[in-house]
Short mmCIF file of C-alpha atoms in Angstrom, two decimals:
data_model
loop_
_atom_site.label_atom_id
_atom_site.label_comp_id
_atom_site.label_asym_id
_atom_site.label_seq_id
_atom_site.Cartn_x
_atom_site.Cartn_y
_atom_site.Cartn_z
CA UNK A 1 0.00 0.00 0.00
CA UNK A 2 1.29 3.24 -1.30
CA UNK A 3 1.37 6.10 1.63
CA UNK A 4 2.49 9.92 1.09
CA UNK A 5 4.06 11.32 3.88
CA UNK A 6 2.00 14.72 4.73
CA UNK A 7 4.80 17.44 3.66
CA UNK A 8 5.36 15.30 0.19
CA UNK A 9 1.64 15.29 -0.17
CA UNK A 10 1.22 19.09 0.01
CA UNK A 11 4.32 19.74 -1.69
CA UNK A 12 2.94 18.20 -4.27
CA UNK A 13 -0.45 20.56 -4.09
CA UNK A 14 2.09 23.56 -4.15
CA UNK A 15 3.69 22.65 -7.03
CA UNK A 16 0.54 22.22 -9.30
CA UNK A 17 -1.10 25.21 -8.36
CA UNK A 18 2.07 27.16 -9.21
CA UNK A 19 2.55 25.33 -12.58
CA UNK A 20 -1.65 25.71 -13.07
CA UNK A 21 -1.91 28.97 -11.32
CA UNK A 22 1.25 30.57 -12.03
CA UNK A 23 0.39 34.18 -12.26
CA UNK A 24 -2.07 36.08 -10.26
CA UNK A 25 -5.71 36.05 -11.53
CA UNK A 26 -9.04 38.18 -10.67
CA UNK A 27 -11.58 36.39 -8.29
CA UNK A 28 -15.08 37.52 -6.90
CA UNK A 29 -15.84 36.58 -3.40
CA UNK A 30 -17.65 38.17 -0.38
CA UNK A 31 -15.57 39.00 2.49
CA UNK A 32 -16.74 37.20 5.69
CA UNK A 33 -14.15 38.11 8.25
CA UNK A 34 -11.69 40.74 8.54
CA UNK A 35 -8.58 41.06 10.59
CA UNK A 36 -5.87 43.04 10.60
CA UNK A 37 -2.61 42.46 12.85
CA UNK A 38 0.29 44.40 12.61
CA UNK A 39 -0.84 46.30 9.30
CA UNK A 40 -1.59 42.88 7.35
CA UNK A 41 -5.16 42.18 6.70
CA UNK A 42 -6.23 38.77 7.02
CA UNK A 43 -9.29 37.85 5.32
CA UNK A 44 -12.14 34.97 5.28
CA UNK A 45 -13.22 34.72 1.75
CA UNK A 46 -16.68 32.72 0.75
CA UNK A 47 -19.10 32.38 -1.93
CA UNK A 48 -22.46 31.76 -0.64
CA UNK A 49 -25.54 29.95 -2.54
CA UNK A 50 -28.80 31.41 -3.86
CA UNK A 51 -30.41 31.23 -0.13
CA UNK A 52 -27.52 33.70 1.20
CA UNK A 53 -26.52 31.17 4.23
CA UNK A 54 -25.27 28.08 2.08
CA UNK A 55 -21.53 28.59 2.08
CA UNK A 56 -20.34 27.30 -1.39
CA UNK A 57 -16.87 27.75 -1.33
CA UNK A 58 -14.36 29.57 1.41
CA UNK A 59 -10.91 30.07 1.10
CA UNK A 60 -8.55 32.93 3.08
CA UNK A 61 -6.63 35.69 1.88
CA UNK A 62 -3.89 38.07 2.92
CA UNK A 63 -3.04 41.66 1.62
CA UNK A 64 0.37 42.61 3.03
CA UNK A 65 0.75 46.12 4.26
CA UNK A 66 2.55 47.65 1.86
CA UNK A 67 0.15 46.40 -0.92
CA UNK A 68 -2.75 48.00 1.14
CA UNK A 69 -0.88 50.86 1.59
CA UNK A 70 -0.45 51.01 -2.21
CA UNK A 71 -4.15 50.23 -2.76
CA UNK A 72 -5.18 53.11 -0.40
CA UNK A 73 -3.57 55.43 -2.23
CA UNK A 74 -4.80 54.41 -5.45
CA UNK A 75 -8.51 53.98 -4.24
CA UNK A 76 -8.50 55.94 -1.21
CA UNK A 77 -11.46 56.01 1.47
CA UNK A 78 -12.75 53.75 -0.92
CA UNK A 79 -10.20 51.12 -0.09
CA UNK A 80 -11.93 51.04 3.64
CA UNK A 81 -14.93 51.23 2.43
CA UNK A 82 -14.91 47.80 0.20
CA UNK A 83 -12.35 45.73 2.99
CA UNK A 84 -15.58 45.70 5.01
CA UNK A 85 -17.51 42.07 5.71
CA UNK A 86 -19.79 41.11 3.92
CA UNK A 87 -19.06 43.33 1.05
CA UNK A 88 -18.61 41.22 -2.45
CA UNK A 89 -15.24 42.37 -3.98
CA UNK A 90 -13.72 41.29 -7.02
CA UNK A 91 -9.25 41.35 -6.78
CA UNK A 92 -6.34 40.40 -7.89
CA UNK A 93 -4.51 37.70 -5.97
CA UNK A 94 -1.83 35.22 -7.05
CA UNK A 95 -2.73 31.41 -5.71
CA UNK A 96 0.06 29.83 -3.39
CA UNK A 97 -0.23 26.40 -1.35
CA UNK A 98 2.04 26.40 1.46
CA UNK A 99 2.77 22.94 2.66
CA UNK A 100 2.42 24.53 6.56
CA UNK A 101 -0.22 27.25 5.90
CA UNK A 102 -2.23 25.62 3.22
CA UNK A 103 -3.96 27.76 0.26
CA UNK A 104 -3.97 31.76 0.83
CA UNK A 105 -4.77 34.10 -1.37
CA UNK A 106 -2.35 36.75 -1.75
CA UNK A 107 -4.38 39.65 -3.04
CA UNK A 108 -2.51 42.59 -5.00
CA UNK A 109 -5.41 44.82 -6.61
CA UNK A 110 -9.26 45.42 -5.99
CA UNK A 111 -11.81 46.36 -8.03
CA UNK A 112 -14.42 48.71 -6.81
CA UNK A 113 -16.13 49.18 -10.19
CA UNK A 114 -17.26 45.40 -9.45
CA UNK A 115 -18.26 45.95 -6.17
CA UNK A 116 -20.12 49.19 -7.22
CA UNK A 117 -21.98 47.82 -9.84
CA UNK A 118 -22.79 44.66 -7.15
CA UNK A 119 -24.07 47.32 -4.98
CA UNK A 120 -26.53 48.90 -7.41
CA UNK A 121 -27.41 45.22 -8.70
CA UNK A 122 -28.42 44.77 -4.39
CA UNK A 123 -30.16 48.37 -4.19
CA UNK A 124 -32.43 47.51 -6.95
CA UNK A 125 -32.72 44.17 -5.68
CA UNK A 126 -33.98 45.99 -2.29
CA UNK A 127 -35.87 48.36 -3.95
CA UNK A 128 -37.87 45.81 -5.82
CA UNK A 129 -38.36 43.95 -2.71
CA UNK A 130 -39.16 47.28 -1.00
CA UNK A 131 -41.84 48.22 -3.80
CA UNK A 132 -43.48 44.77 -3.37
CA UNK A 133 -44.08 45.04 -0.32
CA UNK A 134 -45.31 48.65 -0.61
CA UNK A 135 -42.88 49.81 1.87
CA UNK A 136 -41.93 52.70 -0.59
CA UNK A 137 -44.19 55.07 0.71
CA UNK A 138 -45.61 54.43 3.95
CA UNK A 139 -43.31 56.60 5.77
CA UNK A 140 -44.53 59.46 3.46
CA UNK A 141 -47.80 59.11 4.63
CA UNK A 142 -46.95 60.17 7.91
CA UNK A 143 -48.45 63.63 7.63
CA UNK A 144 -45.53 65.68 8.95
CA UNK A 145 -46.54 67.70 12.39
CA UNK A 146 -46.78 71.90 11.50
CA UNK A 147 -43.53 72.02 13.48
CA UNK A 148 -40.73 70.08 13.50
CA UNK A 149 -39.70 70.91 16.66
CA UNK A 150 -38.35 67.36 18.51
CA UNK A 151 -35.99 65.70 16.71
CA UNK A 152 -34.58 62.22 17.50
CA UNK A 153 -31.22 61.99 16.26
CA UNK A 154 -29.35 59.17 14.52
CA UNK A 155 -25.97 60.37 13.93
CA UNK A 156 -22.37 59.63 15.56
CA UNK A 157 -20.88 62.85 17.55
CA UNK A 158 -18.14 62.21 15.36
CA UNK A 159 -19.92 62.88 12.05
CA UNK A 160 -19.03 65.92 10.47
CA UNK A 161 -22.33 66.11 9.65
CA UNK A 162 -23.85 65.84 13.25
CA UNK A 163 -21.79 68.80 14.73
CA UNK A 164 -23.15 71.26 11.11
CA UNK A 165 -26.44 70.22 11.58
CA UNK A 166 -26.85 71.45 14.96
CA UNK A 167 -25.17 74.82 14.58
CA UNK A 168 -27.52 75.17 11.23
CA UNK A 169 -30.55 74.93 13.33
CA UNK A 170 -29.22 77.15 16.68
CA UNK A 171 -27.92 80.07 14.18
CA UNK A 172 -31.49 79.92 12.35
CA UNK A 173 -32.45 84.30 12.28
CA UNK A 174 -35.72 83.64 13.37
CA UNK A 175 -35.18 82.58 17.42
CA UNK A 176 -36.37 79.00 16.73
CA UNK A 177 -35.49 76.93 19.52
CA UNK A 178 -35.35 73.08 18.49
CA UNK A 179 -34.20 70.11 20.78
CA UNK A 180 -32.83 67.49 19.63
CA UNK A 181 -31.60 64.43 21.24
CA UNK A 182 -29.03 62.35 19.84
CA UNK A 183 -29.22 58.63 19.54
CA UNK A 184 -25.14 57.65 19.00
CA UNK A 185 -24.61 55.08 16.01
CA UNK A 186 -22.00 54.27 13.82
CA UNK A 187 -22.32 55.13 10.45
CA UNK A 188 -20.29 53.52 9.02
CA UNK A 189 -19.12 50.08 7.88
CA UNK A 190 -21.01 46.89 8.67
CA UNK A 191 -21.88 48.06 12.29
CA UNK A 192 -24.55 50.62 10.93
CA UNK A 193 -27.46 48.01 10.17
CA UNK A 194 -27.16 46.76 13.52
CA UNK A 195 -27.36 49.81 15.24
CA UNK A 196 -29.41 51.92 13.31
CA UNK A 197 -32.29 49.19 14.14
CA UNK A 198 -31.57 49.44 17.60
CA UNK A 199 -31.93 53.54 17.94
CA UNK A 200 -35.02 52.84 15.77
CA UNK A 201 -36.60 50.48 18.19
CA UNK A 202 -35.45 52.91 20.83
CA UNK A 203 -36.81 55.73 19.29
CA UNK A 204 -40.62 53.88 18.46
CA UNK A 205 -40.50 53.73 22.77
CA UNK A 206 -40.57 57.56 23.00
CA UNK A 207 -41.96 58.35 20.01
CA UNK A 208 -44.58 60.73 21.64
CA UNK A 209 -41.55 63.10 22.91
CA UNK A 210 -40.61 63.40 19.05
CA UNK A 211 -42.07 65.10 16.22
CA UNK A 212 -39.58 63.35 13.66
CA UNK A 213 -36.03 61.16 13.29
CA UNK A 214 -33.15 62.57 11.41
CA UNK A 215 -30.59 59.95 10.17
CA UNK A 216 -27.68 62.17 9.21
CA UNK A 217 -23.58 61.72 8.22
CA UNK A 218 -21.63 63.85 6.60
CA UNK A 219 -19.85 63.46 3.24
CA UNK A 220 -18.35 59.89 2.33
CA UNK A 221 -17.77 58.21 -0.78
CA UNK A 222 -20.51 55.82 -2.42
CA UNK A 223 -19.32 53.28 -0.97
CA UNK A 224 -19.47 54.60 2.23
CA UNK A 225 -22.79 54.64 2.53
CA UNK A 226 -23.58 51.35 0.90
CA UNK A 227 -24.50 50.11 4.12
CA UNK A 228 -27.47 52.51 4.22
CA UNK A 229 -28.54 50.59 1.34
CA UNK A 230 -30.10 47.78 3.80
CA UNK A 231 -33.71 46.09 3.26
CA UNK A 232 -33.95 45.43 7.03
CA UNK A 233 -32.81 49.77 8.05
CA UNK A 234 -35.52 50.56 4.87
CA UNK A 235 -38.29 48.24 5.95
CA UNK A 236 -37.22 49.98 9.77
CA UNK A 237 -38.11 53.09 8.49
CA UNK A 238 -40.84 52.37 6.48
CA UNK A 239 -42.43 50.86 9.89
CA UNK A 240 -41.04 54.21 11.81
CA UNK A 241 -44.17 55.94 13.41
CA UNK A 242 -42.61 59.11 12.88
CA UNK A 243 -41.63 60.60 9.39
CA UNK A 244 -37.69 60.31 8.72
CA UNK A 245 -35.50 63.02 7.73
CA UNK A 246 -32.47 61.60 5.88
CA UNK A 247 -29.53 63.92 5.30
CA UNK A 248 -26.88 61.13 4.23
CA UNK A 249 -24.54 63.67 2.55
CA UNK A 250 -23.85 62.03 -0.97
CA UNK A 251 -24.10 63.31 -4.50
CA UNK A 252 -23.93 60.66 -6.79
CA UNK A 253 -27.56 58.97 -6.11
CA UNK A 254 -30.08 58.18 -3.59
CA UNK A 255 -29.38 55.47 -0.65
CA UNK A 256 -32.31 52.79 -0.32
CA UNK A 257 -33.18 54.82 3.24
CA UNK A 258 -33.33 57.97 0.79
CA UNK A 259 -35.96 56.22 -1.03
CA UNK A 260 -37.82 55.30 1.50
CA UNK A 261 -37.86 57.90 3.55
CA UNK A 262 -40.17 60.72 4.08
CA UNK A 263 -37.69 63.20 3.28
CA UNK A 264 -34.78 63.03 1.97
CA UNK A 265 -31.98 65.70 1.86
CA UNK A 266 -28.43 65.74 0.21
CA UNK A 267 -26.37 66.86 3.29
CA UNK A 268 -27.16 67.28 7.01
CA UNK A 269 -27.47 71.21 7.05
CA UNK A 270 -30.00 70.84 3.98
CA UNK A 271 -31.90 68.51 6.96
CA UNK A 272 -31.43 71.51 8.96
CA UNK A 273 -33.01 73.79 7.07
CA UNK A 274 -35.96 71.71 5.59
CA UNK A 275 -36.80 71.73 9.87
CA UNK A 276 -36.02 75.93 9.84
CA UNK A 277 -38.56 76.18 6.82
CA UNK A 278 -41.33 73.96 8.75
CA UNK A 279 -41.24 76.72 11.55
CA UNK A 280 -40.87 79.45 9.33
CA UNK A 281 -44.19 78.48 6.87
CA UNK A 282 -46.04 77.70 10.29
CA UNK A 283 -45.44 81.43 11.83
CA UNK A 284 -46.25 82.77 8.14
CA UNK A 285 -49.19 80.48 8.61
CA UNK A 286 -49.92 82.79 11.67
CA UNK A 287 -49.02 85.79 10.27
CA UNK A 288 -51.36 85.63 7.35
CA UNK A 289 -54.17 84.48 9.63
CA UNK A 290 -53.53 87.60 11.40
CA UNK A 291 -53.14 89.82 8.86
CA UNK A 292 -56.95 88.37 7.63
CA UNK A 293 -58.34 88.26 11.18
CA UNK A 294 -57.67 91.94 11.30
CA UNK A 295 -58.93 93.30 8.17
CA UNK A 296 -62.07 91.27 8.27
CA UNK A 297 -62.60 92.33 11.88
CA UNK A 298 -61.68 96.26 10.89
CA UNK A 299 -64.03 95.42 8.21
CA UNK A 300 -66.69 94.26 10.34
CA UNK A 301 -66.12 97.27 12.65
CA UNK A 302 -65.90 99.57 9.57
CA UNK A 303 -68.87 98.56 8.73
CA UNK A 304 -71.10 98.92 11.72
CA UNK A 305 -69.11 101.88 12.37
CA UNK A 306 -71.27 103.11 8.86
CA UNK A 307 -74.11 101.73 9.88
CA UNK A 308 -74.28 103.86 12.91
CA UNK A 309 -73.60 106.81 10.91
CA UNK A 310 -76.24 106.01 8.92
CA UNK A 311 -79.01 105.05 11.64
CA UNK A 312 -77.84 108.55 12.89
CA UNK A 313 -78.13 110.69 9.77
CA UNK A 314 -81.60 108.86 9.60
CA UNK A 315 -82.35 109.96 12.65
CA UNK A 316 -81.21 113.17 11.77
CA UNK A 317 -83.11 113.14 8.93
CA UNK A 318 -86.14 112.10 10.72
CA UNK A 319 -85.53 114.84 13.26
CA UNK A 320 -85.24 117.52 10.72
CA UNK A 321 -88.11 116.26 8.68
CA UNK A 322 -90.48 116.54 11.76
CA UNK A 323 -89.17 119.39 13.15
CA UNK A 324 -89.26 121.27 9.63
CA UNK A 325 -92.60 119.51 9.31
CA UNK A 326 -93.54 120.70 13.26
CA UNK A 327 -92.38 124.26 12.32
CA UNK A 328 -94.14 124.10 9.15
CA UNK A 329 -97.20 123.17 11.10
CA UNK A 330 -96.61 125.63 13.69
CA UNK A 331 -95.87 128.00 11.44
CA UNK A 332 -98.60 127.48 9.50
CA UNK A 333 -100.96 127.25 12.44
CA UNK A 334 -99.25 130.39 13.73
CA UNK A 335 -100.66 132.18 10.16
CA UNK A 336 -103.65 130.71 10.50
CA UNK A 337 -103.76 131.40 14.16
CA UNK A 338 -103.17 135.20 12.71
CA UNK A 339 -105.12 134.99 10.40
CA UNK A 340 -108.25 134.23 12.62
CA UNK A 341 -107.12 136.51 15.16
CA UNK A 342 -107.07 139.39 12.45
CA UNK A 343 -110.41 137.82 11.29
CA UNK A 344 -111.07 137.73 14.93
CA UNK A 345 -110.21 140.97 15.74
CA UNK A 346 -111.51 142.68 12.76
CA UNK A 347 -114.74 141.23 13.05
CA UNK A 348 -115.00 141.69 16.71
CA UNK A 349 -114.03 145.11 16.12
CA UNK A 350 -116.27 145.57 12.96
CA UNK A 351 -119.04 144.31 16.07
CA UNK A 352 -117.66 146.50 18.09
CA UNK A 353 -117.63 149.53 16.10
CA UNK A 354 -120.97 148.31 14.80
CA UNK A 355 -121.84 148.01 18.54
CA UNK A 356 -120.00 151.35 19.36
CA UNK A 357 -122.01 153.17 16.76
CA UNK A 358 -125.25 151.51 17.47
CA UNK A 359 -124.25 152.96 21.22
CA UNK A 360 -122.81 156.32 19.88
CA UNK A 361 -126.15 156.69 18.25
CA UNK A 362 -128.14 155.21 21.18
CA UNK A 363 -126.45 157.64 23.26
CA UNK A 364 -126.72 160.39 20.55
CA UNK A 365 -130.25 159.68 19.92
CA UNK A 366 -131.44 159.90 23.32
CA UNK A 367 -129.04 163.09 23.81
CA UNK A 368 -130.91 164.64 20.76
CA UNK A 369 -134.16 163.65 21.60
CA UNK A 370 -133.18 164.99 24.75
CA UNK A 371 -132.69 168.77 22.72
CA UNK A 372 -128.51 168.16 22.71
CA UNK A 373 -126.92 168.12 19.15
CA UNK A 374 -124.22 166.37 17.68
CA UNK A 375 -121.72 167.74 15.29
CA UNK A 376 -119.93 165.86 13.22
CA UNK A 377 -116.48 167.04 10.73
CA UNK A 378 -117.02 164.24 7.82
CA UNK A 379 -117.15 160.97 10.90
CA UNK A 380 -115.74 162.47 13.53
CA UNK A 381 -117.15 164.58 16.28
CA UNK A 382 -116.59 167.66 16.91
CA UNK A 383 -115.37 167.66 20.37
CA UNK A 384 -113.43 170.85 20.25
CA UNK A 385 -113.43 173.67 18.48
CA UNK A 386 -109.63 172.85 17.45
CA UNK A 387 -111.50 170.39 15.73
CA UNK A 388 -112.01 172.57 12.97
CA UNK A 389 -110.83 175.46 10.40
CA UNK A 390 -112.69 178.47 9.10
CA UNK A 391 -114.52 176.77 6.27
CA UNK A 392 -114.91 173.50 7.43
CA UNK A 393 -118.19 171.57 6.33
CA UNK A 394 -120.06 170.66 9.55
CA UNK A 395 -122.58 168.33 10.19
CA UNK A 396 -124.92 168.24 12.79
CA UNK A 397 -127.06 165.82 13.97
CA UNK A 398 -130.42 166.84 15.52
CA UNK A 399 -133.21 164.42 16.82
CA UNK A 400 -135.27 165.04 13.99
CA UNK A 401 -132.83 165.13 11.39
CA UNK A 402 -129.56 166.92 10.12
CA UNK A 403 -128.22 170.51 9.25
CA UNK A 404 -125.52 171.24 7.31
CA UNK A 405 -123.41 174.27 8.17
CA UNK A 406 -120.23 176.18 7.95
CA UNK A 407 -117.38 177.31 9.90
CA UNK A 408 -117.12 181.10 10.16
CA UNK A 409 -114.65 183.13 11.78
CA UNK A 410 -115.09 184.23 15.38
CA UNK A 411 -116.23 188.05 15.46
CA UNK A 412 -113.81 188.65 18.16
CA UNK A 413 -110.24 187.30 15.90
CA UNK B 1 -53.08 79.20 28.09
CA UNK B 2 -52.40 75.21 28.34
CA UNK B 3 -49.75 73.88 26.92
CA UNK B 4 -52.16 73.24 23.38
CA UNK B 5 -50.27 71.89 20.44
CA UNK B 6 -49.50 73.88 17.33
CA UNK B 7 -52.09 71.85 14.97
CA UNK B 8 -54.73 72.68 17.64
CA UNK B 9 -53.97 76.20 17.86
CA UNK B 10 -53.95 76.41 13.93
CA UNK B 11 -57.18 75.03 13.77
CA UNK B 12 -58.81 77.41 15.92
CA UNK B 13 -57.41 80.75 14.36
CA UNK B 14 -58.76 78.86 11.22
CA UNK B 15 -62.14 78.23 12.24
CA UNK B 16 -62.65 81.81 13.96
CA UNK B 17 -60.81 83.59 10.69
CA UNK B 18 -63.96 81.82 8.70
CA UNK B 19 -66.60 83.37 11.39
CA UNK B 20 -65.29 86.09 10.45
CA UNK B 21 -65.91 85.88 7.12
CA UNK B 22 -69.65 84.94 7.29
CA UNK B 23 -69.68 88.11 9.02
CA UNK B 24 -72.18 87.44 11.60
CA UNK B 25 -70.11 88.05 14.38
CA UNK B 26 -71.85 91.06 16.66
CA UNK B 27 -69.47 93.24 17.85
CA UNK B 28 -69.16 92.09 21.30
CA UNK B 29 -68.14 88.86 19.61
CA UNK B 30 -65.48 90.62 17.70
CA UNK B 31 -64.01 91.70 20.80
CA UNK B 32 -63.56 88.71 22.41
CA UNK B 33 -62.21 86.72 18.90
CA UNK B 34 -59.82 89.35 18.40
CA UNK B 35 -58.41 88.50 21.73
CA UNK B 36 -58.60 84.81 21.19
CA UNK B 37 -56.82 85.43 18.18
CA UNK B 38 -53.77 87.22 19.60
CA UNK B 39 -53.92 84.61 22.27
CA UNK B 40 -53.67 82.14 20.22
CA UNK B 41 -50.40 83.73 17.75
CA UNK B 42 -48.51 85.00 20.56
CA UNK B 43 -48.73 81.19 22.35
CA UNK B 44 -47.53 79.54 18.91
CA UNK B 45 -45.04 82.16 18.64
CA UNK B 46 -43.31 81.86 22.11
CA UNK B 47 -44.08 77.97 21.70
CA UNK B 48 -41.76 78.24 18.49
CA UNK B 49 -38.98 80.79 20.49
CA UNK B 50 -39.53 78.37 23.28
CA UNK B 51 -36.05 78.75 25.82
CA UNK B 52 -36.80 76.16 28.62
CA UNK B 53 -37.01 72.14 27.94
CA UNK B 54 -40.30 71.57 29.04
CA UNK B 55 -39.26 68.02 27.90
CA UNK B 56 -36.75 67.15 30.60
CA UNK B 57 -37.36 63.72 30.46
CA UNK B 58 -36.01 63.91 27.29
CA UNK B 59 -32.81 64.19 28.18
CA UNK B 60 -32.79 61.92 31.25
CA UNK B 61 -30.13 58.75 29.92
#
């Protein structure tokens, strides 16, 4: 029986895979651990099945320092971004079977086009998902309260974003005072998921002392922020009672959360100022209903201010009609009054001179009968003899008749 | 002046703004909506400039 001693057995690997394998080729994998000791990353690399936890094929994989050093400059943040688990990457790596260490990977270049494009390929994967389950909107049907005034806060102190957005909303002009209350994640790398749903949960337990959640980081590559491109963080915030704010600092596209979100915002002070505005339309709100109140009520006091005036000038009016009519009447009654006084008076003193002649002549007719005479000048007696000229036409009345006679000069002028 | 929230406040200034209008409101009336009214803005407005955290709890860990 033929029996290979281990070392000649795995020499024997590590010489076919360098005569198969001899220079480095491009692989695709999904990183499942990550460690790094003393500047060298050491990496579990797997391929999973169609139902995500079937682990196909696993193999590890080593990227010296220097050749991440190399990398990072070359990609940059990127670089971080993509040496995160659970991210799928596509590299470079030359094969080698060590007859101690067994097969490693030693990888030399990454690709993040591929992992890019893998990322889109998931988001629309999400979004589908998301847009079966009509998730896509719920969170916009929250009707957003007139102020947003109480903001829960997902954000890390450190994120640039976190420290802008609150001096955005204290330095607002207006005197707006907001509170918000931070709820410390990560945001970034693979802890975000994880966290984010816990603040969320958190958040749904005082969700009467908020009026909204913000979910805001500042500035980071796309790759950054593929971890806000999570079904289980969307379908969170589709579920979140309260409308979500997102201010995820990116301009290249729209996160999942973006989508799904109630608002969403490119950077943190845009988030800031979206709140300002809700204030700012609300006091206008209250302005403007002012402004109406008062000219409706000014209206309303204009008005019955002129209908006063005219119930007055009616009253006037009345007043002066029946007074003119009162003085016409009086006056009127006053001329007829006259009027039948002079008739009055004239009549009464037609009677009486009627009556004063009939007593004249009474009296004159007993006088005369009684052998006195009465002289008359035209109608008027002759009481004195001043009463009449030289020449004068007398009359004089006798009982028995008249005599007619003329005044003569006295013998003694 | 309770502590009324800003929907609830809106509402109100709304609904006496459209009294208004019908313009039934007796004078007397007017009086006493106009000072509703001002109520009612200068609450929201202080509510909006408010200083104090009426929502200690809030901050309790």
């Amino acid at each position: 029986m033929q029996s290979f001693s281990l070392f000649e057995l795995n020499e024997y690997l590590r010489r076919i895979i360098a005569l198969n394998i001899p220079s480095a080729i491009w692989v695709k994998a999904e990183i499942a651990q990550l460690a790094n000791s003393r500047g060298h990353l050491y990496l579990e690399l797997v391929q999973k099945g169609e139902e995500e936890q079937e682990i196909l094929a696993q193999s590890s994989a080593i990227i010296w320092e220097n050749t991440y050093r190399s990398l990072r400059r070359k990609i940059g943040k990127d670089l971080d971004a993509l040496l995160q688990e659970g991210m799928e990457v596509q590299f470079k790596a030359t094969v080698k079977f060590h007859e101690r260490y067994g097969l490693k990977l030693f990888i030399e270049e990454i690709d993040p086009v591929f992992t890019l494009g893998k990322l889109a390929l998931q988001k629309q994967d999400i979004l589908a998902k998301l847009q079966e389950l009509d998730l896509l909107e719920v969170n916009k049907q929250i009707p957003l309260p007139p102020v947003l005034q109480n903001l829960a806060v997902i954000s890390s102190l450190t994120a640039a974003g976190y420290q802008d957005f609150l001096q955005q909303l204290s330095e607002n002009p207006y005197g707006y005072q907001f509170r918000c209350r931070l709820f410390p994640t990560a945001m970034q790398g693979q802890e975000v998921e994880k966290e984010v749903l816990r603040k969320l949960k958190a958040i749904r337990l005082r969700q009467v002392d908020f009026d909204a959640v913000v979910i805001i980081r500042g500035g980071g590559s796309r790759l950054d922020l593929a971890a806000f491109d999570s079904f289980e963080l969307s379908k969170a915030i589709a579920r979140c009672p309260l409308p979500v704010l997102t201010g995820i600092g990116h301009d290249i596209d729209e996160s999942v959360l973006d989508k799904v979100a109630h608002q969403s915002l490119k950077t943190p002070t845009a988030v800031a100022d979206f709140i300002i505005q809700s204030a700012l339309t609300f006091e206008s709100q209250l302005t403007e209903l002012g402004l109406r109140f008062e000219s409706l009520a000014r209206a309303q006091l204009h008005s019955a201010q002129l209908r006063i005036e005219i119930q007055q000038q009616q009253i006037f009016q009345n007043c002066r009609e029946q007074f003119n009519s009162q003085t016409f009447q009086l006056k009127l009654l006053n001329s007829q009054l006259k009027q039948a006084v002079k008739l009055g008076i004239k009549e009464n003193r037609n009677e009486l001179s009627q009556l004063e002649q009939m007593v004249n002549l009474l009296q004159v007719e007993t006088q005369l009968k009684r052998g006195y005479s009465l002289t008359l000048k035209g109608e008027k007696i002759v009481k004195s003899v001043n009463d009449v000229q030289v020449g004068d036409q007398l009359k004089t009345l006798l009982a028995d008749g008249n005599i007619q006679s003329e005044v003569l000069p006295n013998e003694t002028e | 002046m309770k502590n009324i929230k800003y929907e609830t406040a809106l509402k109100e200034l709304q609904e006496i703004v459209e009294v208004l209008q019908e313009g039934t409101t007796s004078i007397d009336e007017l009086s006493d909506k106009a000072k509703r009214a001002s109520q009612l803005i200068d609450f929201c407005r202080n509510k909006l400039r408010q200083a104090e955290q009426d929502l200690d709890g809030l901050f309790g860990e």
